[in-house]
Amino acid sequence: MPAADTTDRIEGPVSTEVQTTTYAKAIAAAIRTAMQDDERVFMAGEDIGIYGGAFGVTDGLLEEFGEQRIRDTPISEDAIVGMAVGAAITGTRPIVEMQFSDFVVNAMDPLVNQAAKLHFMYGGNVEVPMVLRLPGGAGTGAAAQHSQSLEAWFAHVPGLKVVAPSTVQDAHDLLFAALLDPNPVVVVEHKLLYKREGELVARATPGDSPATIGDAVVLREGTDLTVASYSLNTHKALEAAEQLAAEGTEVEVVDLRTLRPLDTETVIDSVSRTGKLLVTHEAPAAVGIGAEVVAAVAGSRAFDHLLAPIVRVCGRENPIPYAPGLEEATIPQTEDLVEAMRALAAEDV
Amino acid sequence: MPAADTTDRIEGPVSTEVQTTTYAKAIAAAIRTAMQDDERVFMAGEDIGIYGGAFGVTDGLLEEFGEQRIRDTPISEDAIVGMAVGAAITGTRPIVEMQFSDFVVNAMDPLVNQAAKLHFMYGGNVEVPMVLRLPGGAGTGAAAQHSQSLEAWFAHVPGLKVVAPSTVQDAHDLLFAALLDPNPVVVVEHKLLYKREGELVARATPGDSPATIGDAVVLREGTDLTVASYSLNTHKALEAAEQLAAEGTEVEVVDLRTLRPLDTETVIDSVSRTGKLLVTHEAPAAVGIGAEVVAAVAGSRAFDHLLAPIVRVCGRENPIPYAPGLEEATIPQTEDLVEAMRALAAEDV
Amino acid sequence: MPRLDPSEPKGAIEALTTMWTIRRFEEALEDLYSRGMLHGTNHLSIGQEAVAVGACGALDEGDFITSTHRGHGHSIAHGADPELMFAELLGRDTGYCGGRGGSMHIADVGAGNLGANGIVAGSMTLSVGAALSQHLLGSSAVVLCFFGDGATNEGSFHEALNLAAVWQLPVVFVCENNQYGMSMASDLSTAGESVAARGTAYGLEGVQLDGNDLPAMFEGVANAVAAARDGHGPALLEAITYRYRGHSKSDRNLYRTQEEIEQWRTERDPIARFEARLLDEGAVDQEAIDTARQAARERIRDAVKAAVKAPEPSVDVLEEAVYASR
Amino acid sequence: MPRLDPSEPKGAIEALTTMWTIRRFEEALEDLYSRGMLHGTNHLSIGQEAVAVGACGALDEGDFITSTHRGHGHSIAHGADPELMFAELLGRDTGYCGGRGGSMHIADVGAGNLGANGIVAGSMTLSVGAALSQHLLGSSAVVLCFFGDGATNEGSFHEALNLAAVWQLPVVFVCENNQYGMSMASDLSTAGESVAARGTAYGLEGVQLDGNDLPAMFEGVANAVAAARDGHGPALLEAITYRYRGHSKSDRNLYRTQEEIEQWRTERDPIARFEARLLDEGAVDQEAIDTARQAARERIRDAVKAAVKAPEPSVDVLEEAVYASR
Ligand SMILES: Cc1ncc(C[n+]2csc(CCOP(=O)(O)OP(=O)(O)O)c2C)c(N)n1
Ligand SMILES: Cc1ncc(C[n+]2csc(CCOP(=O)(O)OP(=O)(O)O)c2C)c(N)n1
Ligand SMILES: [Mg+2]
Ligand SMILES: [Mg+2]
């Protein structure tokens, strides 16, 4: 096996030494390793071949695995996802890249009525091991139809699992976890994370990934208040927490990582200690993931420890606008979090 | 104008005397009155003509208004809703009947990426006055692909309005409100409500409807705890409240009626008085409407009045099963509400 | 090699027996329904038996089918056990789906039946994926995809046929054109000359077959299956047939005349035609035909007897039923 | 009556000026982008100008168009003001959408431009509804629906064409076949002989047009528009053309050769061809052509100048911008 190299692309399998790379490359490395490890794994999506994917994630995979396993598709989201369901129930392991998460609107039947329900409806006589990658989120000036964060829909559907990694390592490890899972897993990827750098221990085989679907993690410990988030906003929360630390307020940051099933225990534990909760994500607040986190806490043993109303700092209730100023105002910025944390910390008890 | 009659079908416009009729006929009467009142109103959907609609709601409309305005469509949900959007922005007022709410998965692009966003994306230079009726819900043995309650998805989308009437009168009045609204309105109708009888004052013209989108209503006053619900579950909540009254517990029942924009004030007021909240709906709890109601209260001034953890009694986290026993166990029954209310009322303060 | 050969007596009797089994199965459902023993929705294919039996007979062991909301015939023709189907429709623990699916979701993936589907055209894109995985896994299995005339107006029909065609996958698309999509006459809802004519859009030469003529169905599908197996890609077949019963129980049949129904029943019934033909050709005698009918009747009677005795599923199964675990 | 008549000098010069205006508009966008003044995504139609100008010229006042993500040309050809388009692309308050929409959502509904659309094939079903409402309102307006070759593999294409055909609505579907859907060559992604051939599925006789030949585009669309207006239903036209620039800024053009691009540019450029033809025919002289070019250049220069001075939208607008109110 080739050892880890320092070239532009990570070749998998690789040694287990720590290296610095991007979120996109960590995903690519996981796909590569999984495809080398298991003949049944293949990819399908729009422009994932020679083009390398709209965000460059699959760059180089076509040359390495050929067009049988890296399949460029027509612009037919319904057929792409439906095809993946049919392939998954008959012995292969499809990974689908939806070019922008917004286009999944064209594939809701195969995802929700088929993939999510077949195992249950068929009395357990079938498994649907497929992975659907959804690049979403705002911040690129792509406007309302190319910037949505739709994860709340999928987290509402029994039969689906939803992960939303924020770190380079989790993007790598959770993709393996998704691939090894016998159920359909939606992977929420924020476009602005792709170029973000971080440390990665690239796994030699999917089985080496320690990640488990359904486990949140405390990325920063604190005693004054708890912040729960996922994907890009986890980083904004960490930045804001850093600023508050300078002011003497210790914020505990919980990275949810999985949105269905949601690891409410980790949040409840934290809030039981801090007594205050702030939830943040880019999607609009109304009936979003944050609402579920709040409801889980408000209905739990943590209720008795709550010292202040629970705060949500989420996207504005409007479509994502094109103009930079309007787009920025629509999604929660680190500064908004700093202010909200300050206010919550100041709530006298 | 023909006066109100006592025949099987309600002819609109009708006198304003109170009559007893079904939820389905109250909707039909509203459609009829609206079509007589405004030439621009038309209907489109699968089998809404000679067949009268899968649930009989449009029975008789074809004979009265002809096939130009009561349009049977091919089985093409994407085109039906997309067509409605195109018609709405060019001068007409489409009412679309989705045969089963579950099939809206095939029309998420025109609904979410087009109808919900055009007014905003086009800088306010267009209006999208369309109504989308969604017969949903379980209880008929139609299994997982014909029994879903998907309203949480739509309530998460800025640009859409969502109503979910529980009473015969509201089904009639809110349809008028939806038709007079210059925005796309999704009407959530539970199949089991169609045959349900209630009192109706049929409006002579749409403008006579007093209903406003965005207003919840307290259907039963109580001092011990607040129950918030909508659509079919409002009736289960009222039945359960009746039983608890016999035990000396006074339950206040709030019928949300509109799910977007949600009338959180009415719930917050009630909870501020009762100190306890239970939310119930048929859809799964995770990231459902109930989560938003809880989050709105937990983040409000009502927080200081909360005496116990907030309870959700919702559908189980599994697809709707076919077998009667399994289906019944999946959706909240009146008995489940009675028990949950009892437990919540008993929480010592 | 097709598993059935209706051109020789043994195969002919087998096909006849299966057609009778399907018809008796659905008549038994009507009976159970009228006796209040059957809840929920179901869709009967009485009158369309030759499509299912002819098409599935043209498959080989290891091939797959995807089916529709009107799928009882497809399942039986593909080898399903009527007892387990009744059990499913009766919501019993022993049913194909443990009572979780009902009529619209009967499946036996292990046996190559990828399932009925409650979504019109919902299984069409799945069939393409099943064919792709067989191709990737080096199997020579073919996928037979059933769908109705109404389904041809769904975007899924279009995307599935295009994808199967550009990837040259072994999917044989069989449209059961029973003239109506619920209450919509096919020619009112479907532009163009015919469903078969839509093949042009995908470079496929669509073929129309007499769906009420068993040998014709068998031969047409057998040819398409052979070509698909030999790597010549997908096929689009249109079987002309007719539904005798209403779309479902709520159907008042206002969109068609009794005469029309009667004409198809009396002049084009697939079972009667096949029996007459066999006698004409002297392939089999009346006694053999009576035995076949009798066998079907008894099989169904016994199946119902056994199914109604089966236990109902326990609510405890729900907790673990949503997600597969390794 | 078409609003343009390229067969006489005045109309020809008008068409030429509009083609130049579109090209200069998009070249100006490239310039703004390289100077870091333009953010977000946009898709250039340089090389496809004759499709937009020929097709929109065949419309009458009061007719509608629906457009795509590559819609600058459609908007300008339908009469949009470049200054307001620049303002929109620069995210200014004075833009067509007040800066909320950007390149992919430029619309002017009042003027009959129902909008660009960021969703491939997303405006196709809308065009059917616009045609239906005109029919119901007793108007004789026609809807011109632009879409790309890649869009023909979306289910929406299929459902829209079928619905327009069964309802016989006045929609003229114009496919801009520029050979690629992003990186996918049309013949790799699209089964069947051609996009035009897909008309058969809907009983439409699809027609191929040379999309780089302005008079041919104009005539082909004018005929379809006249027929649609006379109640003969929808039409499917396929304009063969070519995109010179990458799909969008991130495009490395790895899926095609420089030779291919160069060949289209040098041998089939729609503007150069039209100018040469006009001179050949002696319809206009070189001076008139130079004046046209000059006019376009100046119009664009002035438009940019004005647009960059426009104010940015205030965040306060967001609150009230989501829902229309009465
Ligand atoms: C996506 C979707 N739309 C609508 C329906 C409701 N529905 C069930 S069967 C049916 C008619 C289907 O017609 P066809 O495809 O011809 O099959 P047939 O019933 O004639 O066998 C309809 C409209 C559905 N189940 N799924
Ligand atoms: C539903 C949907 N799928 C995918 C995309 C991403 N996308 C934008 S343009 C494009 C290519 C479209 O090709 P074509 O229709 O030929 O138009 P062209 O770009 O060539 O003008 C793709 C894949 C999208 N915007 N919408
Ligand atoms: Mg049919
Ligand atoms: Mg193209």
Tab-separated table of N, CA and C in Angstrom, chain D residues 224-280:
chain	number	residue	atom	x	y	z
D	224	ALA	N	-44.232	28.770	-35.448
D	224	ALA	CA	-44.780	28.051	-34.285
D	224	ALA	C	-45.676	28.977	-33.465
D	225	VAL	N	-45.256	30.228	-33.317
D	225	VAL	CA	-46.036	31.188	-32.537
D	225	VAL	C	-47.391	31.437	-33.215
D	226	ALA	N	-47.360	31.600	-34.529
D	226	ALA	CA	-48.606	31.848	-35.257
D	226	ALA	C	-49.560	30.665	-35.084
D	227	ALA	N	-49.027	29.468	-35.213
D	227	ALA	CA	-49.865	28.272	-35.073
D	227	ALA	C	-50.428	28.183	-33.659
D	228	ALA	N	-49.584	28.431	-32.672
D	228	ALA	CA	-50.030	28.364	-31.278
D	228	ALA	C	-51.134	29.402	-31.041
D	229	ARG	N	-50.932	30.588	-31.589
D	229	ARG	CA	-51.920	31.649	-31.389
D	229	ARG	C	-53.244	31.287	-32.058
D	230	ASP	N	-53.138	30.545	-33.135
D	230	ASP	CA	-54.362	30.136	-33.837
D	230	ASP	C	-55.018	28.920	-33.201
D	231	GLY	N	-54.505	28.500	-32.034
D	231	GLY	CA	-55.169	27.398	-31.339
D	231	GLY	C	-54.713	26.009	-31.745
D	232	HIS	N	-53.586	25.927	-32.421
D	232	HIS	CA	-53.104	24.608	-32.823
D	232	HIS	C	-52.202	23.954	-31.782
D	233	GLY	N	-52.124	24.553	-30.606
D	233	GLY	CA	-51.386	23.909	-29.524
D	233	GLY	C	-49.902	24.196	-29.520
D	234	PRO	N	-49.193	23.461	-28.653
D	234	PRO	CA	-47.781	23.735	-28.417
D	234	PRO	C	-46.876	23.266	-29.547
D	235	ALA	N	-45.629	23.724	-29.504
D	235	ALA	CA	-44.624	23.306	-30.479
D	235	ALA	C	-43.322	23.028	-29.741
D	236	LEU	N	-42.539	22.140	-30.301
D	236	LEU	CA	-41.221	21.846	-29.750
D	236	LEU	C	-40.166	22.151	-30.811
D	237	LEU	N	-39.337	23.142	-30.526
D	237	LEU	CA	-38.272	23.529	-31.452
D	237	LEU	C	-36.923	23.272	-30.804
D	238	GLU	N	-35.979	22.805	-31.593
D	238	GLU	CA	-34.616	22.564	-31.100
D	238	GLU	C	-33.648	23.447	-31.864
D	239	ALA	N	-33.077	24.409	-31.164
D	239	ALA	CA	-32.128	25.321	-31.797
D	239	ALA	C	-30.709	24.816	-31.556
D	240	ILE	N	-30.029	24.476	-32.633
D	240	ILE	CA	-28.655	23.982	-32.520
D	240	ILE	C	-27.713	25.175	-32.399
D	241	THR	N	-26.995	25.230	-31.285
D	241	THR	CA	-26.102	26.362	-31.072
D	241	THR	C	-24.904	25.911	-30.231
D	242	TYR	N	-24.157	26.874	-29.726
D	242	TYR	CA	-22.938	26.502	-29.000
D	242	TYR	C	-22.550	27.565	-27.976
D	243	ARG	N	-22.084	27.103	-26.840
D	243	ARG	CA	-21.642	28.006	-25.774
D	243	ARG	C	-20.130	28.155	-25.859
D	244	TYR	N	-19.647	29.405	-26.061
D	244	TYR	CA	-18.200	29.636	-26.168
D	244	TYR	C	-17.519	29.556	-24.804
D	245	ARG	N	-18.162	30.155	-23.802
D	245	ARG	CA	-17.529	30.231	-22.491
D	245	ARG	C	-17.779	28.951	-21.692
D	246	GLY	N	-17.105	28.847	-20.566
D	246	GLY	CA	-17.340	27.700	-19.701
D	246	GLY	C	-18.765	27.754	-19.181
D	247	HIS	N	-19.213	26.657	-18.599
D	247	HIS	CA	-20.565	26.622	-18.039
D	247	HIS	C	-20.743	27.754	-17.047
D	248	SER	N	-19.763	27.882	-16.158
D	248	SER	CA	-19.723	29.011	-15.221
D	248	SER	C	-18.252	29.203	-14.890
D	249	LYS	N	-17.977	30.073	-13.959
D	249	LYS	CA	-16.572	30.405	-13.692
D	249	LYS	C	-15.714	29.198	-13.278
D	250	SER	N	-16.343	28.215	-12.628
D	250	SER	CA	-15.536	27.096	-12.114
D	250	SER	C	-15.182	26.083	-13.208
D	251	ASP	N	-15.620	26.333	-14.438
D	251	ASP	CA	-15.466	25.362	-15.518
D	251	ASP	C	-14.050	25.400	-16.110
D	252	ARG	N	-13.363	24.250	-16.102
D	252	ARG	CA	-12.025	24.163	-16.673
D	252	ARG	C	-12.061	23.662	-18.131
D	253	ASN	N	-13.280	23.484	-18.661
D	253	ASN	CA	-13.435	23.028	-20.056
D	253	ASN	C	-12.676	21.743	-20.386
D	254	LEU	N	-12.635	20.821	-19.452
D	254	LEU	CA	-11.896	19.567	-19.682
D	254	LEU	C	-12.663	18.590	-20.566
D	255	TYR	N	-13.942	18.853	-20.749
D	255	TYR	CA	-14.809	17.900	-21.450
D	255	TYR	C	-14.929	18.185	-22.947
D	256	ARG	N	-14.205	19.215	-23.405
D	256	ARG	CA	-14.250	19.530	-24.843
D	256	ARG	C	-12.912	20.118	-25.259
D	257	THR	N	-12.696	20.158	-26.576
D	257	THR	CA	-11.399	20.629	-27.068
D	257	THR	C	-11.455	22.114	-27.437
D	258	GLN	N	-10.287	22.745	-27.385
D	258	GLN	CA	-10.190	24.140	-27.818
D	258	GLN	C	-10.547	24.238	-29.293
D	259	GLU	N	-10.158	23.199	-30.064
D	259	GLU	CA	-10.441	23.213	-31.503
D	259	GLU	C	-11.950	23.340	-31.732
D	260	GLU	N	-12.683	22.548	-30.967
D	260	GLU	CA	-14.140	22.555	-31.137
D	260	GLU	C	-14.682	23.963	-30.912
D	261	ILE	N	-14.226	24.565	-29.814
D	261	ILE	CA	-14.691	25.921	-29.506
D	261	ILE	C	-14.307	26.878	-30.621
D	262	GLU	N	-13.048	26.810	-31.036
D	262	GLU	CA	-12.553	27.714	-32.081
D	262	GLU	C	-13.337	27.563	-33.376
D	263	GLN	N	-13.656	26.305	-33.706
D	263	GLN	CA	-14.365	26.067	-34.960
D	263	GLN	C	-15.732	26.762	-34.962
D	264	TRP	N	-16.459	26.608	-33.856
D	264	TRP	CA	-17.764	27.274	-33.788
D	264	TRP	C	-17.601	28.790	-33.867
D	265	ARG	N	-16.587	29.292	-33.167
D	265	ARG	CA	-16.381	30.751	-33.151
D	265	ARG	C	-16.072	31.298	-34.522
D	266	THR	N	-15.179	30.634	-35.200
D	266	THR	CA	-14.712	31.198	-36.475
D	266	THR	C	-15.663	30.889	-37.622
D	267	GLU	N	-16.290	29.712	-37.593
D	267	GLU	CA	-17.110	29.339	-38.747
D	267	GLU	C	-18.600	29.593	-38.578
D	268	ARG	N	-19.069	29.633	-37.327
D	268	ARG	CA	-20.522	29.694	-37.182
D	268	ARG	C	-21.023	30.789	-36.243
D	269	ASP	N	-20.168	31.775	-35.980
D	269	ASP	CA	-20.616	32.808	-35.048
D	269	ASP	C	-21.894	33.483	-35.555
D	270	PRO	N	-22.927	33.515	-34.734
D	270	PRO	CA	-24.221	34.033	-35.186
D	270	PRO	C	-24.193	35.502	-35.595
D	271	ILE	N	-23.387	36.300	-34.928
D	271	ILE	CA	-23.348	37.724	-35.264
D	271	ILE	C	-22.582	37.951	-36.562
D	272	ALA	N	-21.396	37.354	-36.634
D	272	ALA	CA	-20.587	37.510	-37.852
D	272	ALA	C	-21.356	37.010	-39.076
D	273	ARG	N	-22.019	35.864	-38.902
D	273	ARG	CA	-22.770	35.305	-40.038
D	273	ARG	C	-23.879	36.243	-40.488
D	274	PHE	N	-24.567	36.812	-39.516
D	274	PHE	CA	-25.687	37.698	-39.877
D	274	PHE	C	-25.178	38.959	-40.560
D	275	GLU	N	-24.065	39.492	-40.044
D	275	GLU	CA	-23.502	40.698	-40.676
D	275	GLU	C	-23.081	40.394	-42.118
D	276	ALA	N	-22.388	39.298	-42.276
D	276	ALA	CA	-21.917	38.937	-43.625
D	276	ALA	C	-23.108	38.786	-44.565
D	277	ARG	N	-24.124	38.147	-44.067
D	277	ARG	CA	-25.301	37.921	-44.908
D	277	ARG	C	-25.959	39.237	-45.320
D	278	LEU	N	-26.066	40.130	-44.359
D	278	LEU	CA	-26.698	41.420	-44.664
D	278	LEU	C	-25.903	42.166	-45.737
D	279	LEU	N	-24.572	42.109	-45.605
D	279	LEU	CA	-23.736	42.802	-46.590
D	279	LEU	C	-23.870	42.128	-47.945
D	280	ASP	N	-23.787	40.774	-47.929
D	280	ASP	CA	-23.994	40.009	-49.170
D	280	ASP	C	-25.237	40.480	-49.896
